[in-house]
């Protein structure tokens, strides 16, 4: 019998597939993972403390930088928290525009995440290029409404910065016609490719009990078979008006998470279709309540959460009656979803780790604040 | 080459040079050409690959340096030369220096036995095929040295993977090539190419068939199966996607190359691309007739040689050019397949790679050797050798024997493939069942 020693490897902080500055302290026996400890904090930039010296509105662009893939969803969660704290009403049309932007964000996030995941499996950038190509088209729309592609800073307390331009809806309709084709294409990539199946089926299983005990949310939780979606569980904004399904997986492996994301993209498209039908015309009221931009909420606290593409994104705000939040806390889905990584990776091969990490879909800007 | 040089020096210029001078000059010309061509090929291959993959990804690819970016490889080369050579403090300096040389040098030797055209070969070794693969395995030592000397865990893991992979895929690669040795009756690559002249049934030695140079081994069931197995093994051996595990950039950074920079890195890169080019060339040579193709045989018959002193040396050159064109065209076709695979597929895991090699590829190639023996038995042996089936058919013609051989080997190979594929699928299903038994059911997501 050959005696083997365990080897400790640092994957990261500088590594091609850690999606940012993230370290995995890895103990391997040959190629098999014995222990994995996620180490983060390298990207800490004092986000929460910084928010306490800024006014409420000044924090809005900072939330863009949390999860830089989904600035719209971050804006939404923060705007909801402040509105809850200050008791601000949002006009009908603004609500629709907000949900429209957030659902577009979900599609672009999932398209990118799936591309990155297959890239981690070793496909030389082709699936990634396909995902990014679709993402770019949606970013064009964001540029149209907000002037920025990624750091949109589009939401305001009680509305959005400005109304959508006239050409927005026709362009979005055109984009939506093309959507089912590439969603099917992405799905076929997995379902009809033997190598992808071999690399994803039964890999990185997160049992439902474990997922719940870690507080995992989003597609990772739904991949484990729990139909928990805040849009359904605690409808915020106007989500109770739309008809959509929550896809769930059954095993909780990489394969399930992949399929859940594909299905979520389809469901988001369904919501977009309903928004286009129901969208009230601009005469229904203003969208940019200028008077309310410097809010001074009453003393108290508020927690608002949204189903961001990565999971439950929550903002907890405490107000002392001033123009700045007394306490500002972000419940970041990437951070919580990353914590069970050690459990998910134990017993698998080194090559599986990056795939599992890719299937969680993290953005380090959100993990380290 | 000897004939042409002899013609130029002695017949045309009347120098009456002795035999060894002619020999020396012809060899120098060949060697010079080979070593000028090899690096240029590699330069072009990188450009070719980048443009092809860019096409697959809706991009344009390098198109700035020179016409349509054709000089991009030169720019890359200059950049490589000017890079600082970094050696880690804790590295084993001598081994670290030697590793790229050990990896790159043997690969250049492999050019020596590759037939480029009729009579165009640097050394027509009687054991050319063996030499080719024996030399290619030496390169692996260089990879292990690199991984070990770097004193880096990623490099070590990469080197371990590289050795495990190359060692296990040499076996199916060589087993799948055995059939060519049996068909041609020689290990000389020249003899193997020459055996692929004529038409499909020329392996039965029909003199009346016109020599179109299309008697490629791949047109037999034995050759086809061997081709598929060999090409897969070649992908693993050349560390190409989906088997680029030793340098899996998303897992272990760059594998054994992690701690290399500048020209040392370029040496690994060069070695790898030359190896890939040569693996494609050897695929073309053994399965697709190498330089054989319509017209080459006719040009050769018109050319000057010891048997045909009245021939015209122009035809020697033309035959060589046409043969080289055929070989390169086939080689680039296979290289394109490699590139397309890289653009399309993710990589396998190391254990899946091993399973595939040992449980599927090796049994399949072994059965293929049996098929090859049967093919030879049926097509070559007459009633004089007392082979039962032939006697039963009653002195059949060559064509009938060819058809019988085709049918028999086809049945054996398809059955073998089907059986092994089923075995491996069952293996997969068993694992899935074990998963289900653990209280989990694999099914597509349902809407809730």
PDB file of N, CA, C and O in Angstrom, chain A residues 163-230:
ATOM      1  N   UNK A 163     -38.353  58.801 -17.442  1.00  0.00           N
ATOM      2  CA  UNK A 163     -39.237  57.865 -18.140  1.00  0.00           C
ATOM      3  C   UNK A 163     -38.452  57.164 -19.254  1.00  0.00           C
ATOM      4  O   UNK A 163     -37.432  57.665 -19.729  1.00  0.00           O
ATOM      5  N   UNK A 164     -38.943  55.976 -19.665  1.00  0.00           N
ATOM      6  CA  UNK A 164     -38.258  55.278 -20.753  1.00  0.00           C
ATOM      7  C   UNK A 164     -38.526  56.010 -22.059  1.00  0.00           C
ATOM      8  O   UNK A 164     -39.624  56.520 -22.280  1.00  0.00           O
ATOM      9  N   UNK A 165     -37.526  56.095 -22.941  1.00  0.00           N
ATOM     10  CA  UNK A 165     -37.741  56.779 -24.220  1.00  0.00           C
ATOM     11  C   UNK A 165     -38.703  55.996 -25.112  1.00  0.00           C
ATOM     12  O   UNK A 165     -38.969  54.819 -24.873  1.00  0.00           O
ATOM     13  N   UNK A 166     -39.204  56.683 -26.150  1.00  0.00           N
ATOM     14  CA  UNK A 166     -40.236  56.083 -26.998  1.00  0.00           C
ATOM     15  C   UNK A 166     -39.755  54.830 -27.708  1.00  0.00           C
ATOM     16  O   UNK A 166     -40.511  53.894 -27.916  1.00  0.00           O
ATOM     17  N   UNK A 167     -38.450  54.832 -28.111  1.00  0.00           N
ATOM     18  CA  UNK A 167     -38.005  53.683 -28.898  1.00  0.00           C
ATOM     19  C   UNK A 167     -37.684  52.472 -28.031  1.00  0.00           C
ATOM     20  O   UNK A 167     -37.324  51.435 -28.543  1.00  0.00           O
ATOM     21  N   UNK A 168     -37.832  52.613 -26.699  1.00  0.00           N
ATOM     22  CA  UNK A 168     -37.422  51.513 -25.821  1.00  0.00           C
ATOM     23  C   UNK A 168     -38.284  50.275 -26.027  1.00  0.00           C
ATOM     24  O   UNK A 168     -37.773  49.179 -26.241  1.00  0.00           O
ATOM     25  N   UNK A 169     -39.605  50.456 -25.960  1.00  0.00           N
ATOM     26  CA  UNK A 169     -40.501  49.294 -26.031  1.00  0.00           C
ATOM     27  C   UNK A 169     -40.367  48.568 -27.381  1.00  0.00           C
ATOM     28  O   UNK A 169     -40.233  47.342 -27.400  1.00  0.00           O
ATOM     29  N   UNK A 170     -40.360  49.281 -28.527  1.00  0.00           N
ATOM     30  CA  UNK A 170     -40.163  48.553 -29.796  1.00  0.00           C
ATOM     31  C   UNK A 170     -38.849  47.777 -29.821  1.00  0.00           C
ATOM     32  O   UNK A 170     -38.807  46.630 -30.278  1.00  0.00           O
ATOM     33  N   UNK A 171     -37.796  48.386 -29.291  1.00  0.00           N
ATOM     34  CA  UNK A 171     -36.505  47.674 -29.299  1.00  0.00           C
ATOM     35  C   UNK A 171     -36.539  46.467 -28.390  1.00  0.00           C
ATOM     36  O   UNK A 171     -35.949  45.431 -28.685  1.00  0.00           O
ATOM     37  N   UNK A 172     -37.236  46.606 -27.287  1.00  0.00           N
ATOM     38  CA  UNK A 172     -37.301  45.469 -26.371  1.00  0.00           C
ATOM     39  C   UNK A 172     -38.135  44.344 -26.968  1.00  0.00           C
ATOM     40  O   UNK A 172     -37.802  43.172 -26.820  1.00  0.00           O
ATOM     41  N   UNK A 173     -39.198  44.717 -27.675  1.00  0.00           N
ATOM     42  CA  UNK A 173     -40.031  43.684 -28.315  1.00  0.00           C
ATOM     43  C   UNK A 173     -39.200  42.900 -29.321  1.00  0.00           C
ATOM     44  O   UNK A 173     -39.288  41.677 -29.408  1.00  0.00           O
ATOM     45  N   UNK A 174     -38.384  43.641 -30.062  1.00  0.00           N
ATOM     46  CA  UNK A 174     -37.533  42.981 -31.050  1.00  0.00           C
ATOM     47  C   UNK A 174     -36.573  42.000 -30.369  1.00  0.00           C
ATOM     48  O   UNK A 174     -36.332  40.893 -30.848  1.00  0.00           O
ATOM     49  N   UNK A 175     -36.062  42.446 -29.246  1.00  0.00           N
ATOM     50  CA  UNK A 175     -35.126  41.594 -28.506  1.00  0.00           C
ATOM     51  C   UNK A 175     -35.820  40.356 -27.969  1.00  0.00           C
ATOM     52  O   UNK A 175     -35.273  39.261 -27.975  1.00  0.00           O
ATOM     53  N   UNK A 176     -37.073  40.544 -27.546  1.00  0.00           N
ATOM     54  CA  UNK A 176     -37.777  39.423 -26.931  1.00  0.00           C
ATOM     55  C   UNK A 176     -38.139  38.349 -27.942  1.00  0.00           C
ATOM     56  O   UNK A 176     -38.287  37.186 -27.589  1.00  0.00           O
ATOM     57  N   UNK A 177     -38.274  38.756 -29.197  1.00  0.00           N
ATOM     58  CA  UNK A 177     -38.555  37.758 -30.224  1.00  0.00           C
ATOM     59  C   UNK A 177     -37.364  36.802 -30.354  1.00  0.00           C
ATOM     60  O   UNK A 177     -37.528  35.609 -30.559  1.00  0.00           O
ATOM     61  N   UNK A 178     -36.165  37.351 -30.180  1.00  0.00           N
ATOM     62  CA  UNK A 178     -34.962  36.523 -30.345  1.00  0.00           C
ATOM     63  C   UNK A 178     -34.653  35.699 -29.100  1.00  0.00           C
ATOM     64  O   UNK A 178     -33.854  34.774 -29.161  1.00  0.00           O
ATOM     65  N   UNK A 179     -35.287  36.036 -27.973  1.00  0.00           N
ATOM     66  CA  UNK A 179     -34.901  35.388 -26.718  1.00  0.00           C
ATOM     67  C   UNK A 179     -35.100  33.876 -26.684  1.00  0.00           C
ATOM     68  O   UNK A 179     -34.178  33.149 -26.315  1.00  0.00           O
ATOM     69  N   UNK A 180     -36.289  33.349 -27.050  1.00  0.00           N
ATOM     70  CA  UNK A 180     -36.469  31.897 -26.897  1.00  0.00           C
ATOM     71  C   UNK A 180     -35.402  31.115 -27.641  1.00  0.00           C
ATOM     72  O   UNK A 180     -34.958  30.074 -27.173  1.00  0.00           O
ATOM     73  N   UNK A 181     -34.946  31.645 -28.786  1.00  0.00           N
ATOM     74  CA  UNK A 181     -33.967  30.911 -29.584  1.00  0.00           C
ATOM     75  C   UNK A 181     -32.688  30.693 -28.806  1.00  0.00           C
ATOM     76  O   UNK A 181     -32.182  29.576 -28.717  1.00  0.00           O
ATOM     77  N   UNK A 182     -32.164  31.755 -28.173  1.00  0.00           N
ATOM     78  CA  UNK A 182     -30.886  31.532 -27.499  1.00  0.00           C
ATOM     79  C   UNK A 182     -31.050  30.847 -26.154  1.00  0.00           C
ATOM     80  O   UNK A 182     -30.133  30.195 -25.669  1.00  0.00           O
ATOM     81  N   UNK A 183     -32.240  30.986 -25.559  1.00  0.00           N
ATOM     82  CA  UNK A 183     -32.468  30.219 -24.334  1.00  0.00           C
ATOM     83  C   UNK A 183     -32.471  28.726 -24.654  1.00  0.00           C
ATOM     84  O   UNK A 183     -31.880  27.919 -23.939  1.00  0.00           O
ATOM     85  N   UNK A 184     -33.130  28.364 -25.757  1.00  0.00           N
ATOM     86  CA  UNK A 184     -33.116  26.956 -26.169  1.00  0.00           C
ATOM     87  C   UNK A 184     -31.710  26.519 -26.515  1.00  0.00           C
ATOM     88  O   UNK A 184     -31.295  25.407 -26.216  1.00  0.00           O
ATOM     89  N   UNK A 185     -30.985  27.437 -27.156  1.00  0.00           N
ATOM     90  CA  UNK A 185     -29.617  27.104 -27.554  1.00  0.00           C
ATOM     91  C   UNK A 185     -28.769  26.798 -26.319  1.00  0.00           C
ATOM     92  O   UNK A 185     -28.048  25.798 -26.276  1.00  0.00           O
ATOM     93  N   UNK A 186     -28.895  27.652 -25.309  1.00  0.00           N
ATOM     94  CA  UNK A 186     -28.135  27.420 -24.076  1.00  0.00           C
ATOM     95  C   UNK A 186     -28.535  26.106 -23.426  1.00  0.00           C
ATOM     96  O   UNK A 186     -27.699  25.372 -22.913  1.00  0.00           O
ATOM     97  N   UNK A 187     -29.824  25.795 -23.477  1.00  0.00           N
ATOM     98  CA  UNK A 187     -30.268  24.556 -22.848  1.00  0.00           C
ATOM     99  C   UNK A 187     -29.737  23.349 -23.613  1.00  0.00           C
ATOM    100  O   UNK A 187     -29.301  22.370 -23.017  1.00  0.00           O
ATOM    101  N   UNK A 188     -29.775  23.451 -24.944  1.00  0.00           N
ATOM    102  CA  UNK A 188     -29.264  22.333 -25.758  1.00  0.00           C
ATOM    103  C   UNK A 188     -27.784  22.105 -25.501  1.00  0.00           C
ATOM    104  O   UNK A 188     -27.309  20.982 -25.546  1.00  0.00           O
ATOM    105  N   UNK A 189     -27.067  23.181 -25.226  1.00  0.00           N
ATOM    106  CA  UNK A 189     -25.642  23.048 -24.920  1.00  0.00           C
ATOM    107  C   UNK A 189     -25.430  22.029 -23.820  1.00  0.00           C
ATOM    108  O   UNK A 189     -24.504  21.236 -23.855  1.00  0.00           O
ATOM    109  N   UNK A 190     -26.306  22.046 -22.821  1.00  0.00           N
ATOM    110  CA  UNK A 190     -26.120  21.145 -21.698  1.00  0.00           C
ATOM    111  C   UNK A 190     -26.786  19.811 -21.946  1.00  0.00           C
ATOM    112  O   UNK A 190     -26.191  18.766 -21.780  1.00  0.00           O
ATOM    113  N   UNK A 191     -28.017  19.837 -22.362  1.00  0.00           N
ATOM    114  CA  UNK A 191     -28.766  18.592 -22.450  1.00  0.00           C
ATOM    115  C   UNK A 191     -28.231  17.658 -23.531  1.00  0.00           C
ATOM    116  O   UNK A 191     -28.429  16.459 -23.469  1.00  0.00           O
ATOM    117  N   UNK A 192     -27.604  18.215 -24.551  1.00  0.00           N
ATOM    118  CA  UNK A 192     -27.200  17.367 -25.669  1.00  0.00           C
ATOM    119  C   UNK A 192     -25.694  17.208 -25.766  1.00  0.00           C
ATOM    120  O   UNK A 192     -25.185  16.746 -26.765  1.00  0.00           O
ATOM    121  N   UNK A 193     -24.985  17.621 -24.731  1.00  0.00           N
ATOM    122  CA  UNK A 193     -23.532  17.475 -24.789  1.00  0.00           C
ATOM    123  C   UNK A 193     -23.080  16.495 -23.712  1.00  0.00           C
ATOM    124  O   UNK A 193     -23.215  16.752 -22.521  1.00  0.00           O
ATOM    125  N   UNK A 194     -22.553  15.382 -24.184  1.00  0.00           N
ATOM    126  CA  UNK A 194     -22.164  14.303 -23.265  1.00  0.00           C
ATOM    127  C   UNK A 194     -21.143  14.781 -22.228  1.00  0.00           C
ATOM    128  O   UNK A 194     -21.230  14.447 -21.056  1.00  0.00           O
ATOM    129  N   UNK A 195     -20.203  15.595 -22.675  1.00  0.00           N
ATOM    130  CA  UNK A 195     -19.145  16.013 -21.751  1.00  0.00           C
ATOM    131  C   UNK A 195     -19.717  16.938 -20.678  1.00  0.00           C
ATOM    132  O   UNK A 195     -19.433  16.797 -19.491  1.00  0.00           O
ATOM    133  N   UNK A 196     -20.576  17.867 -21.113  1.00  0.00           N
ATOM    134  CA  UNK A 196     -21.180  18.765 -20.133  1.00  0.00           C
ATOM    135  C   UNK A 196     -22.012  17.984 -19.127  1.00  0.00           C
ATOM    136  O   UNK A 196     -22.010  18.289 -17.939  1.00  0.00           O
ATOM    137  N   UNK A 197     -22.725  16.975 -19.615  1.00  0.00           N
ATOM    138  CA  UNK A 197     -23.532  16.160 -18.706  1.00  0.00           C
ATOM    139  C   UNK A 197     -22.639  15.456 -17.701  1.00  0.00           C
ATOM    140  O   UNK A 197     -22.912  15.444 -16.503  1.00  0.00           O
ATOM    141  N   UNK A 198     -21.536  14.888 -18.218  1.00  0.00           N
ATOM    142  CA  UNK A 198     -20.631  14.160 -17.326  1.00  0.00           C
ATOM    143  C   UNK A 198     -20.023  15.089 -16.292  1.00  0.00           C
ATOM    144  O   UNK A 198     -19.751  14.677 -15.173  1.00  0.00           O
ATOM    145  N   UNK A 199     -19.834  16.337 -16.685  1.00  0.00           N
ATOM    146  CA  UNK A 199     -19.221  17.273 -15.748  1.00  0.00           C
ATOM    147  C   UNK A 199     -20.216  17.895 -14.775  1.00  0.00           C
ATOM    148  O   UNK A 199     -19.814  18.517 -13.804  1.00  0.00           O
ATOM    149  N   UNK A 200     -21.522  17.782 -15.061  1.00  0.00           N
ATOM    150  CA  UNK A 200     -22.468  18.498 -14.201  1.00  0.00           C
ATOM    151  C   UNK A 200     -23.416  17.589 -13.445  1.00  0.00           C
ATOM    152  O   UNK A 200     -23.865  17.942 -12.366  1.00  0.00           O
ATOM    153  N   UNK A 201     -23.721  16.414 -13.953  1.00  0.00           N
ATOM    154  CA  UNK A 201     -24.692  15.556 -13.270  1.00  0.00           C
ATOM    155  C   UNK A 201     -24.076  14.945 -12.018  1.00  0.00           C
ATOM    156  O   UNK A 201     -23.005  14.338 -12.072  1.00  0.00           O
ATOM    157  N   UNK A 202     -24.760  15.122 -10.906  1.00  0.00           N
ATOM    158  CA  UNK A 202     -24.277  14.525  -9.664  1.00  0.00           C
ATOM    159  C   UNK A 202     -23.082  15.241  -9.061  1.00  0.00           C
ATOM    160  O   UNK A 202     -22.450  14.732  -8.149  1.00  0.00           O
ATOM    161  N   UNK A 203     -22.756  16.427  -9.576  1.00  0.00           N
ATOM    162  CA  UNK A 203     -21.599  17.162  -9.073  1.00  0.00           C
ATOM    163  C   UNK A 203     -22.085  18.279  -8.155  1.00  0.00           C
ATOM    164  O   UNK A 203     -23.040  18.981  -8.471  1.00  0.00           O
ATOM    165  N   UNK A 204     -21.407  18.439  -7.044  1.00  0.00           N
ATOM    166  CA  UNK A 204     -21.706  19.560  -6.148  1.00  0.00           C
ATOM    167  C   UNK A 204     -23.101  19.514  -5.582  1.00  0.00           C
ATOM    168  O   UNK A 204     -23.806  20.517  -5.550  1.00  0.00           O
ATOM    169  N   UNK A 205     -23.508  18.327  -5.118  1.00  0.00           N
ATOM    170  CA  UNK A 205     -24.867  18.192  -4.601  1.00  0.00           C
ATOM    171  C   UNK A 205     -25.004  18.962  -3.285  1.00  0.00           C
ATOM    172  O   UNK A 205     -24.180  18.810  -2.375  1.00  0.00           O
ATOM    173  N   UNK A 206     -26.039  19.774  -3.232  1.00  0.00           N
ATOM    174  CA  UNK A 206     -26.358  20.509  -2.004  1.00  0.00           C
ATOM    175  C   UNK A 206     -27.728  20.016  -1.558  1.00  0.00           C
ATOM    176  O   UNK A 206     -28.744  20.438  -2.107  1.00  0.00           O
ATOM    177  N   UNK A 207     -27.792  19.111  -0.583  1.00  0.00           N
ATOM    178  CA  UNK A 207     -29.096  18.593  -0.150  1.00  0.00           C
ATOM    179  C   UNK A 207     -29.961  19.719   0.397  1.00  0.00           C
ATOM    180  O   UNK A 207     -29.450  20.718   0.907  1.00  0.00           O
ATOM    181  N   UNK A 208     -31.264  19.530   0.302  1.00  0.00           N
ATOM    182  CA  UNK A 208     -32.163  20.641   0.643  1.00  0.00           C
ATOM    183  C   UNK A 208     -32.023  21.071   2.103  1.00  0.00           C
ATOM    184  O   UNK A 208     -32.068  22.257   2.417  1.00  0.00           O
ATOM    185  N   UNK A 209     -31.827  20.081   3.015  1.00  0.00           N
ATOM    186  CA  UNK A 209     -31.707  20.432   4.442  1.00  0.00           C
ATOM    187  C   UNK A 209     -30.471  21.308   4.658  1.00  0.00           C
ATOM    188  O   UNK A 209     -30.527  22.306   5.385  1.00  0.00           O
ATOM    189  N   UNK A 210     -29.384  20.907   4.027  1.00  0.00           N
ATOM    190  CA  UNK A 210     -28.154  21.680   4.185  1.00  0.00           C
ATOM    191  C   UNK A 210     -28.340  23.085   3.618  1.00  0.00           C
ATOM    192  O   UNK A 210     -27.935  24.085   4.221  1.00  0.00           O
ATOM    193  N   UNK A 211     -28.993  23.141   2.458  1.00  0.00           N
ATOM    194  CA  UNK A 211     -29.209  24.439   1.824  1.00  0.00           C
ATOM    195  C   UNK A 211     -29.996  25.353   2.745  1.00  0.00           C
ATOM    196  O   UNK A 211     -29.657  26.533   2.913  1.00  0.00           O
ATOM    197  N   UNK A 212     -31.034  24.805   3.373  1.00  0.00           N
ATOM    198  CA  UNK A 212     -31.858  25.626   4.256  1.00  0.00           C
ATOM    199  C   UNK A 212     -31.062  26.058   5.475  1.00  0.00           C
ATOM    200  O   UNK A 212     -31.100  27.215   5.893  1.00  0.00           O
ATOM    201  N   UNK A 213     -30.273  25.130   6.036  1.00  0.00           N
ATOM    202  CA  UNK A 213     -29.566  25.462   7.263  1.00  0.00           C
ATOM    203  C   UNK A 213     -28.497  26.531   7.026  1.00  0.00           C
ATOM    204  O   UNK A 213     -28.143  27.264   7.945  1.00  0.00           O
ATOM    205  N   UNK A 214     -27.986  26.611   5.809  1.00  0.00           N
ATOM    206  CA  UNK A 214     -27.024  27.668   5.518  1.00  0.00           C
ATOM    207  C   UNK A 214     -27.709  28.981   5.137  1.00  0.00           C
ATOM    208  O   UNK A 214     -27.047  29.997   4.975  1.00  0.00           O
ATOM    209  N   UNK A 215     -29.003  28.933   4.915  1.00  0.00           N
ATOM    210  CA  UNK A 215     -29.700  30.147   4.510  1.00  0.00           C
ATOM    211  C   UNK A 215     -29.484  30.508   3.062  1.00  0.00           C
ATOM    212  O   UNK A 215     -29.591  31.671   2.663  1.00  0.00           O
ATOM    213  N   UNK A 216     -29.179  29.500   2.260  1.00  0.00           N
ATOM    214  CA  UNK A 216     -28.964  29.730   0.835  1.00  0.00           C
ATOM    215  C   UNK A 216     -30.261  30.153   0.171  1.00  0.00           C
ATOM    216  O   UNK A 216     -31.337  29.693   0.560  1.00  0.00           O
ATOM    217  N   UNK A 217     -30.177  31.056  -0.789  1.00  0.00           N
ATOM    218  CA  UNK A 217     -31.374  31.488  -1.506  1.00  0.00           C
ATOM    219  C   UNK A 217     -31.106  31.513  -3.007  1.00  0.00           C
ATOM    220  O   UNK A 217     -29.996  31.235  -3.444  1.00  0.00           O
ATOM    221  N   UNK A 218     -32.129  31.873  -3.736  1.00  0.00           N
ATOM    222  CA  UNK A 218     -31.967  32.048  -5.179  1.00  0.00           C
ATOM    223  C   UNK A 218     -31.935  30.736  -5.932  1.00  0.00           C
ATOM    224  O   UNK A 218     -32.397  29.708  -5.443  1.00  0.00           O
ATOM    225  N   UNK A 219     -31.390  30.759  -7.156  1.00  0.00           N
ATOM    226  CA  UNK A 219     -31.389  29.557  -7.998  1.00  0.00           C
ATOM    227  C   UNK A 219     -30.684  28.376  -7.336  1.00  0.00           C
ATOM    228  O   UNK A 219     -31.012  27.230  -7.618  1.00  0.00           O
ATOM    229  N   UNK A 220     -29.737  28.648  -6.442  1.00  0.00           N
ATOM    230  CA  UNK A 220     -29.039  27.543  -5.777  1.00  0.00           C
ATOM    231  C   UNK A 220     -30.015  26.792  -4.882  1.00  0.00           C
ATOM    232  O   UNK A 220     -30.065  25.559  -4.878  1.00  0.00           O
ATOM    233  N   UNK A 221     -30.829  27.520  -4.124  1.00  0.00           N
ATOM    234  CA  UNK A 221     -31.816  26.883  -3.251  1.00  0.00           C
ATOM    235  C   UNK A 221     -32.869  26.171  -4.083  1.00  0.00           C
ATOM    236  O   UNK A 221     -33.254  25.047  -3.789  1.00  0.00           O
ATOM    237  N   UNK A 222     -33.344  26.835  -5.127  1.00  0.00           N
ATOM    238  CA  UNK A 222     -34.378  26.225  -5.964  1.00  0.00           C
ATOM    239  C   UNK A 222     -33.839  25.004  -6.696  1.00  0.00           C
ATOM    240  O   UNK A 222     -34.562  24.043  -6.918  1.00  0.00           O
ATOM    241  N   UNK A 223     -32.555  25.035  -7.039  1.00  0.00           N
ATOM    242  CA  UNK A 223     -31.950  23.847  -7.643  1.00  0.00           C
ATOM    243  C   UNK A 223     -31.982  22.673  -6.687  1.00  0.00           C
ATOM    244  O   UNK A 223     -32.090  21.522  -7.101  1.00  0.00           O
ATOM    245  N   UNK A 224     -31.929  22.960  -5.374  1.00  0.00           N
ATOM    246  CA  UNK A 224     -31.987  21.892  -4.379  1.00  0.00           C
ATOM    247  C   UNK A 224     -33.418  21.421  -4.133  1.00  0.00           C
ATOM    248  O   UNK A 224     -33.625  20.545  -3.309  1.00  0.00           O
ATOM    249  N   UNK A 225     -34.371  22.026  -4.787  1.00  0.00           N
ATOM    250  CA  UNK A 225     -35.732  21.499  -4.728  1.00  0.00           C
ATOM    251  C   UNK A 225     -36.672  22.245  -3.820  1.00  0.00           C
ATOM    252  O   UNK A 225     -37.721  21.722  -3.460  1.00  0.00           O
ATOM    253  N   UNK A 226     -36.336  23.447  -3.421  1.00  0.00           N
ATOM    254  CA  UNK A 226     -37.268  24.208  -2.574  1.00  0.00           C
ATOM    255  C   UNK A 226     -37.790  25.394  -3.369  1.00  0.00           C
ATOM    256  O   UNK A 226     -37.009  26.233  -3.823  1.00  0.00           O
ATOM    257  N   UNK A 227     -39.095  25.440  -3.534  1.00  0.00           N
ATOM    258  CA  UNK A 227     -39.686  26.481  -4.366  1.00  0.00           C
ATOM    259  C   UNK A 227     -39.853  27.753  -3.559  1.00  0.00           C
ATOM    260  O   UNK A 227     -40.968  28.153  -3.205  1.00  0.00           O
ATOM    261  N   UNK A 228     -38.741  28.367  -3.218  1.00  0.00           N
ATOM    262  CA  UNK A 228     -38.800  29.587  -2.431  1.00  0.00           C
ATOM    263  C   UNK A 228     -38.317  30.741  -3.290  1.00  0.00           C
ATOM    264  O   UNK A 228     -37.163  30.797  -3.706  1.00  0.00           O
ATOM    265  N   UNK A 229     -39.231  31.625  -3.586  1.00  0.00           N
ATOM    266  CA  UNK A 229     -38.913  32.780  -4.409  1.00  0.00           C
ATOM    267  C   UNK A 229     -39.619  33.954  -3.762  1.00  0.00           C
ATOM    268  O   UNK A 229     -40.839  33.918  -3.563  1.00  0.00           O
ATOM    269  N   UNK A 230     -38.889  34.995  -3.405  1.00  0.00           N
ATOM    270  CA  UNK A 230     -39.499  36.097  -2.664  1.00  0.00           C
ATOM    271  C   UNK A 230     -40.587  36.771  -3.483  1.00  0.00           C
ATOM    272  O   UNK A 230     -41.553  37.298  -2.939  1.00  0.00           O
TER     273      UNK A 230
END
